[in-house]
Short mmCIF file of C-alpha atoms in Angstrom, two decimals:
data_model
loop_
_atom_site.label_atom_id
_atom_site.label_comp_id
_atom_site.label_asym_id
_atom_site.label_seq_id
_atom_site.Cartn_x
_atom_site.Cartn_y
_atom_site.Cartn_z
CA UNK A 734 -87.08 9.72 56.46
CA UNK A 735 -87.80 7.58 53.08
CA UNK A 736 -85.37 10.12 51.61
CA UNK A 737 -82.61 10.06 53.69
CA UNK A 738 -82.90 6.29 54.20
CA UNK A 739 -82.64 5.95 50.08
CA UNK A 740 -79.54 8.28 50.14
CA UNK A 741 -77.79 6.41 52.89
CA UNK A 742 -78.54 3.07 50.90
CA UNK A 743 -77.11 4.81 47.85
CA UNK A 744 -73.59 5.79 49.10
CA UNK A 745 -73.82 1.90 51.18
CA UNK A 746 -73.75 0.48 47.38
CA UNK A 747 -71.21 3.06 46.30
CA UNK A 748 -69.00 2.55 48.95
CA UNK A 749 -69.41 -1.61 48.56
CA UNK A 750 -68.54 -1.45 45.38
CA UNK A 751 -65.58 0.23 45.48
CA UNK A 752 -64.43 -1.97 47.94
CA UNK A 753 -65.41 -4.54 45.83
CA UNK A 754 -63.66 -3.43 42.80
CA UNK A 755 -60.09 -2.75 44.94
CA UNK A 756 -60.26 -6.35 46.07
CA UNK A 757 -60.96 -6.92 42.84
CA UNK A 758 -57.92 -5.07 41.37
CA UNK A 759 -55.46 -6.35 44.47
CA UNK A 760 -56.59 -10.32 43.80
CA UNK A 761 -55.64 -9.18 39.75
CA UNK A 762 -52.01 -7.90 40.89
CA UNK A 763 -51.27 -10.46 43.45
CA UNK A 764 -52.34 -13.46 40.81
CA UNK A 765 -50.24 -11.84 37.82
CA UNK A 766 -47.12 -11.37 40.44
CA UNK A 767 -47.49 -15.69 41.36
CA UNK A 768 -47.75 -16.16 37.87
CA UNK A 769 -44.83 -14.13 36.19
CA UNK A 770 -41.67 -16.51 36.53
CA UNK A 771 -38.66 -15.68 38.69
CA UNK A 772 -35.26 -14.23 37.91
CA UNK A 773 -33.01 -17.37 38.10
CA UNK A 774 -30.21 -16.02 40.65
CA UNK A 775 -26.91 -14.81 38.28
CA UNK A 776 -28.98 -14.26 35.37
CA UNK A 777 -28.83 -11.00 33.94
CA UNK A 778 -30.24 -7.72 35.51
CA UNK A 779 -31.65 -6.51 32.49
CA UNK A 780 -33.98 -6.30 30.40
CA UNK A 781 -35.31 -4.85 27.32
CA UNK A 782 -37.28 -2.33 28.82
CA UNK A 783 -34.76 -1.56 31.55
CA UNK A 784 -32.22 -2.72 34.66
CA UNK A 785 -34.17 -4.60 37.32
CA UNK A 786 -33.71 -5.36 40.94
CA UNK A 787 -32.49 -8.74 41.27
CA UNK A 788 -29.90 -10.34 43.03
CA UNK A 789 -26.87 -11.57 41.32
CA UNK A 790 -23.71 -12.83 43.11
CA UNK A 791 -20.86 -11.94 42.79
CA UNK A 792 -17.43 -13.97 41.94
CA UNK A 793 -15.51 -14.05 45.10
CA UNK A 794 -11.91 -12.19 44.78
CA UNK A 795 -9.04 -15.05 44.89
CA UNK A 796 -5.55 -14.57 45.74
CA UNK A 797 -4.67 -15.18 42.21
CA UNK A 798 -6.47 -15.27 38.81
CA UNK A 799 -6.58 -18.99 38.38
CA UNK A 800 -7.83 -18.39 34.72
CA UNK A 801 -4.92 -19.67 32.43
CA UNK A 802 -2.73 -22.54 31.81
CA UNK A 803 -1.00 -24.76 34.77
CA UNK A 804 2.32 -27.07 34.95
CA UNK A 805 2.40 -29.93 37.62
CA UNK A 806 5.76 -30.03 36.84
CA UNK A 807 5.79 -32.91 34.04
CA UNK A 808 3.73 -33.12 30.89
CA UNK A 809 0.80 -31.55 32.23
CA UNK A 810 -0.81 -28.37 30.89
CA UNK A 811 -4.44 -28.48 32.32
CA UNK A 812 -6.41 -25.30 31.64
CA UNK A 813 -8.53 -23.67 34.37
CA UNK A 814 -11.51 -21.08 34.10
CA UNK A 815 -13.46 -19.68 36.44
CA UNK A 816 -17.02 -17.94 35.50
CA UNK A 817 -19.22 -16.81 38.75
CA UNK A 818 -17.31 -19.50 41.02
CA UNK A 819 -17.85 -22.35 38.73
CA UNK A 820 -14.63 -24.00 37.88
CA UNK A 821 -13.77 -26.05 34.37
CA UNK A 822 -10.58 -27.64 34.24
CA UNK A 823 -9.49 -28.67 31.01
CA UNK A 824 -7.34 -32.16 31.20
CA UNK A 825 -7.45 -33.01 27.56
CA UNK A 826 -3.65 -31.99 27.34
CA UNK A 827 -3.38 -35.37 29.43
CA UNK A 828 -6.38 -36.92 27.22
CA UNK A 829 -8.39 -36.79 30.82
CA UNK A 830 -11.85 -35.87 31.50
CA UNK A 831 -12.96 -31.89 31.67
CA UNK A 832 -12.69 -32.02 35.67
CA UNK A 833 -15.44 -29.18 37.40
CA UNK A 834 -15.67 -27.11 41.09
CA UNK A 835 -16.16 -24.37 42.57
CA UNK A 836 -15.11 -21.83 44.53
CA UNK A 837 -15.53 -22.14 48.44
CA UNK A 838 -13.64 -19.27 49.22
CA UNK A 839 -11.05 -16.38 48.44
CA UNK A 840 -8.26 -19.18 48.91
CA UNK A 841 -9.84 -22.77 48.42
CA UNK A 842 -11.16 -24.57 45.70
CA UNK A 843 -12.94 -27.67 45.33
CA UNK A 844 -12.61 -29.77 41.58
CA UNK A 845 -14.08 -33.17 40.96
CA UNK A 846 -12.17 -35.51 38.08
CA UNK A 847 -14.29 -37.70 36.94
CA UNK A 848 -11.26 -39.87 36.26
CA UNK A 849 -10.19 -39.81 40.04
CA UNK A 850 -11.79 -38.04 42.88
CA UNK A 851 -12.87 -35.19 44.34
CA UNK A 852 -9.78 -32.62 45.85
CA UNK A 853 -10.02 -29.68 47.61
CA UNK A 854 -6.97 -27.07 47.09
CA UNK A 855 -5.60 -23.99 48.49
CA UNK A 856 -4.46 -20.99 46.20
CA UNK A 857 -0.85 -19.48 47.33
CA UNK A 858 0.20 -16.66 45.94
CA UNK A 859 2.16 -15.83 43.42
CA UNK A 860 0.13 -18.48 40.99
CA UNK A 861 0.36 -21.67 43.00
CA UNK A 862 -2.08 -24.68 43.59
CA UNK A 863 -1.46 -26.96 46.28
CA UNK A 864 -4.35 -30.02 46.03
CA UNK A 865 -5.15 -32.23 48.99
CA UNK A 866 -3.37 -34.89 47.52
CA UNK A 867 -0.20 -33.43 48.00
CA UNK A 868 -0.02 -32.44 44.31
CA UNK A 869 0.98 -28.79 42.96
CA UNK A 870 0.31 -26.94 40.40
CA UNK A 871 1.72 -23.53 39.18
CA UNK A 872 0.41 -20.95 36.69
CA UNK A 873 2.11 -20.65 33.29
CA UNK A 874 2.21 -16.77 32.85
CA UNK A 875 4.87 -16.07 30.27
CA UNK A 876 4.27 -17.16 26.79
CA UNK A 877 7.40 -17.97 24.67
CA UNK A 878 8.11 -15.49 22.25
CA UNK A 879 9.25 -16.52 18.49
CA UNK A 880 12.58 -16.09 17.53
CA UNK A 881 12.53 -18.36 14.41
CA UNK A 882 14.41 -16.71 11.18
CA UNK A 883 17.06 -14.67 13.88
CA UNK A 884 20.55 -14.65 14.81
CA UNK A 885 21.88 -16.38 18.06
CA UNK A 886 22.79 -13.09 19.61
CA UNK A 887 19.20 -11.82 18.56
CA UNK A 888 16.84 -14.63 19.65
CA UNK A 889 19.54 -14.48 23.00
CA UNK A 890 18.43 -10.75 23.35
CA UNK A 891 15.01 -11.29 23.20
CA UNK A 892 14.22 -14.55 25.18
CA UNK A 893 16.32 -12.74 28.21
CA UNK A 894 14.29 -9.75 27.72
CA UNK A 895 10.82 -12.22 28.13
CA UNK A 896 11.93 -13.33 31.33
CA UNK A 897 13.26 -16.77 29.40
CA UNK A 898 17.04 -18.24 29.15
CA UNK A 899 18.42 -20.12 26.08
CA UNK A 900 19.12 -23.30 26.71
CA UNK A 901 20.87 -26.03 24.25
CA UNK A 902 21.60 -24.56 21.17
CA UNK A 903 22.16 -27.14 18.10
CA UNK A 904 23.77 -26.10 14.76
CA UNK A 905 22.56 -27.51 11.55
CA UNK A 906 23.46 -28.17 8.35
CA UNK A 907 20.28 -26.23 6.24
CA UNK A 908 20.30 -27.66 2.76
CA UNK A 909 17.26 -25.42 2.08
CA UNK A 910 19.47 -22.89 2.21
CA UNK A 911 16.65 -20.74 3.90
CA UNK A 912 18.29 -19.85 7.14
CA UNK A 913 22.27 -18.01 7.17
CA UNK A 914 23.13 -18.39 10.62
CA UNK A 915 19.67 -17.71 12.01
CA UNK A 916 17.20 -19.98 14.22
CA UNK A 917 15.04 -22.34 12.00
CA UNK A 918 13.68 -24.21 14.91
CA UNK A 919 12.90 -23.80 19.04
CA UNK A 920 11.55 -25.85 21.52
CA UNK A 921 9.37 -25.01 23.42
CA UNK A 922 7.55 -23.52 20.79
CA UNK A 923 7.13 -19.53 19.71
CA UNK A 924 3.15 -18.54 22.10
CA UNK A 925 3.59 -21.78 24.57
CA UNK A 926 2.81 -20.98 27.82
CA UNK A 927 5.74 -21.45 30.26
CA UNK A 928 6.90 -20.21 33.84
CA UNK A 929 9.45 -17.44 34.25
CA UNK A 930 13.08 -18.77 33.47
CA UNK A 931 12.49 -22.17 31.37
CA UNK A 932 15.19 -22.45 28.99
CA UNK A 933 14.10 -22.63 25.19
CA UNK A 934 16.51 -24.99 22.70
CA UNK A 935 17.57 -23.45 19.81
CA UNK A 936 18.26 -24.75 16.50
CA UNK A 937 20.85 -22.81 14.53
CA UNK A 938 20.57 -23.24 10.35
CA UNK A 939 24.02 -22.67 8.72
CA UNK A 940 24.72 -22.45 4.78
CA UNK A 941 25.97 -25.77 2.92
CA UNK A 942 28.97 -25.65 0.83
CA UNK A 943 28.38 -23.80 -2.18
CA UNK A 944 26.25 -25.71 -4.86
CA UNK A 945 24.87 -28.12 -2.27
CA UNK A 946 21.44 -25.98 -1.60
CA UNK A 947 18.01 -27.78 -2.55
#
């Protein structure tokens, strides 16, 4: 009986200890999980030792890309981006504040000016903005191409081919002597941004009379 009772107290310790040492071991894993910091949501996925499992969200799918340059139909060229549904609006072409938004969904936006107030907006495709205010805005997606140092007929040729039409064309004197009938200047400039069908001025140079060059 002494025996058996000093066996059965044995495998009583052995058994409380290992109980002991898996509480042990769970309190260990359950402190070091509270302690490690969280993934911030949108941050990477990755790491250096390999993808993880947390969330990131996604950008929500727009009618239109509003990334680029805009035209409210006057002097204005603000710039838009959109990273993850956060929207920067760059008014500097307008020396205005950087306005910012967001996304609310595939077809409204909603941008604070600092200068003005807060506007929602729907997106309309193709390329078009139309704010709360009653305001529009619509996507520059040509660029102008340059045509500087060609012929009429050539610089015609190729602005018609970009989707662009020549508009008033002015022939000048070039005392330089550095353009022969050719285009020394254009407005708007060659890599503006500019909607489908704007006209672009061109500035013919024509030879002085001979012995008059600079």
């Amino acid at each position: 009986m002494r025996v058996r009772n000093k066996i059965f107290g044995g495998l009583l310790t052995a058994a409380l200890a290992t109980v002991l040492n898996a509480a042990g071991a769970g309190a260990a894993n359950a402190a070091q999980l509270t302690s490690a910091p969280a993934t911030p949501v949108g941050a990477s996925a990755h790491t250096a030792s390999g993808p993880t499992h947390a969330a990131v969200t996604a950008a929500t799918p727009l009618v239109f890309d509003v990334n680029g340059t805009f035209t409210d139909g006057g002097s204005a060229r603000p710039v838009m981006s959109d990273v993850n549904d956060v929207l920067t609006v760059d008014m500097s072409s307008q020396h205005r504040p950087t306005a910012t938004g967001v996304v609310i969904n595939g077809d409204t936006i909603l941008v604070t000016f600092p200068d003005d107030a807060t506007y929602t907006a729907k997106l309309q495709a193709p390329n078009t903005i139309r704010w709360s205010n009653g305001s529009t805005w619509q996507k520059l997606t040509l660029v102008v191409p340059d045509v500087s140092d060609d012929t009429r007929a050539v610089a015609t040729s190729i602005l018609n081919s970009a989707g662009f039409a020549v508009g008033r064309v002015t022939t000048v004197v070039d005392r330089t002597c550095n353009h022969n009938n050719t285009v020394s200047q254009q407005t708007p400039h060659a890599g503006t941004p500019a909607l489908p069908g704007t006209a672009v001025n061109l500035t013919i140079g024509v030879l002085p009379p001979k012995g008059q060059c600079r």
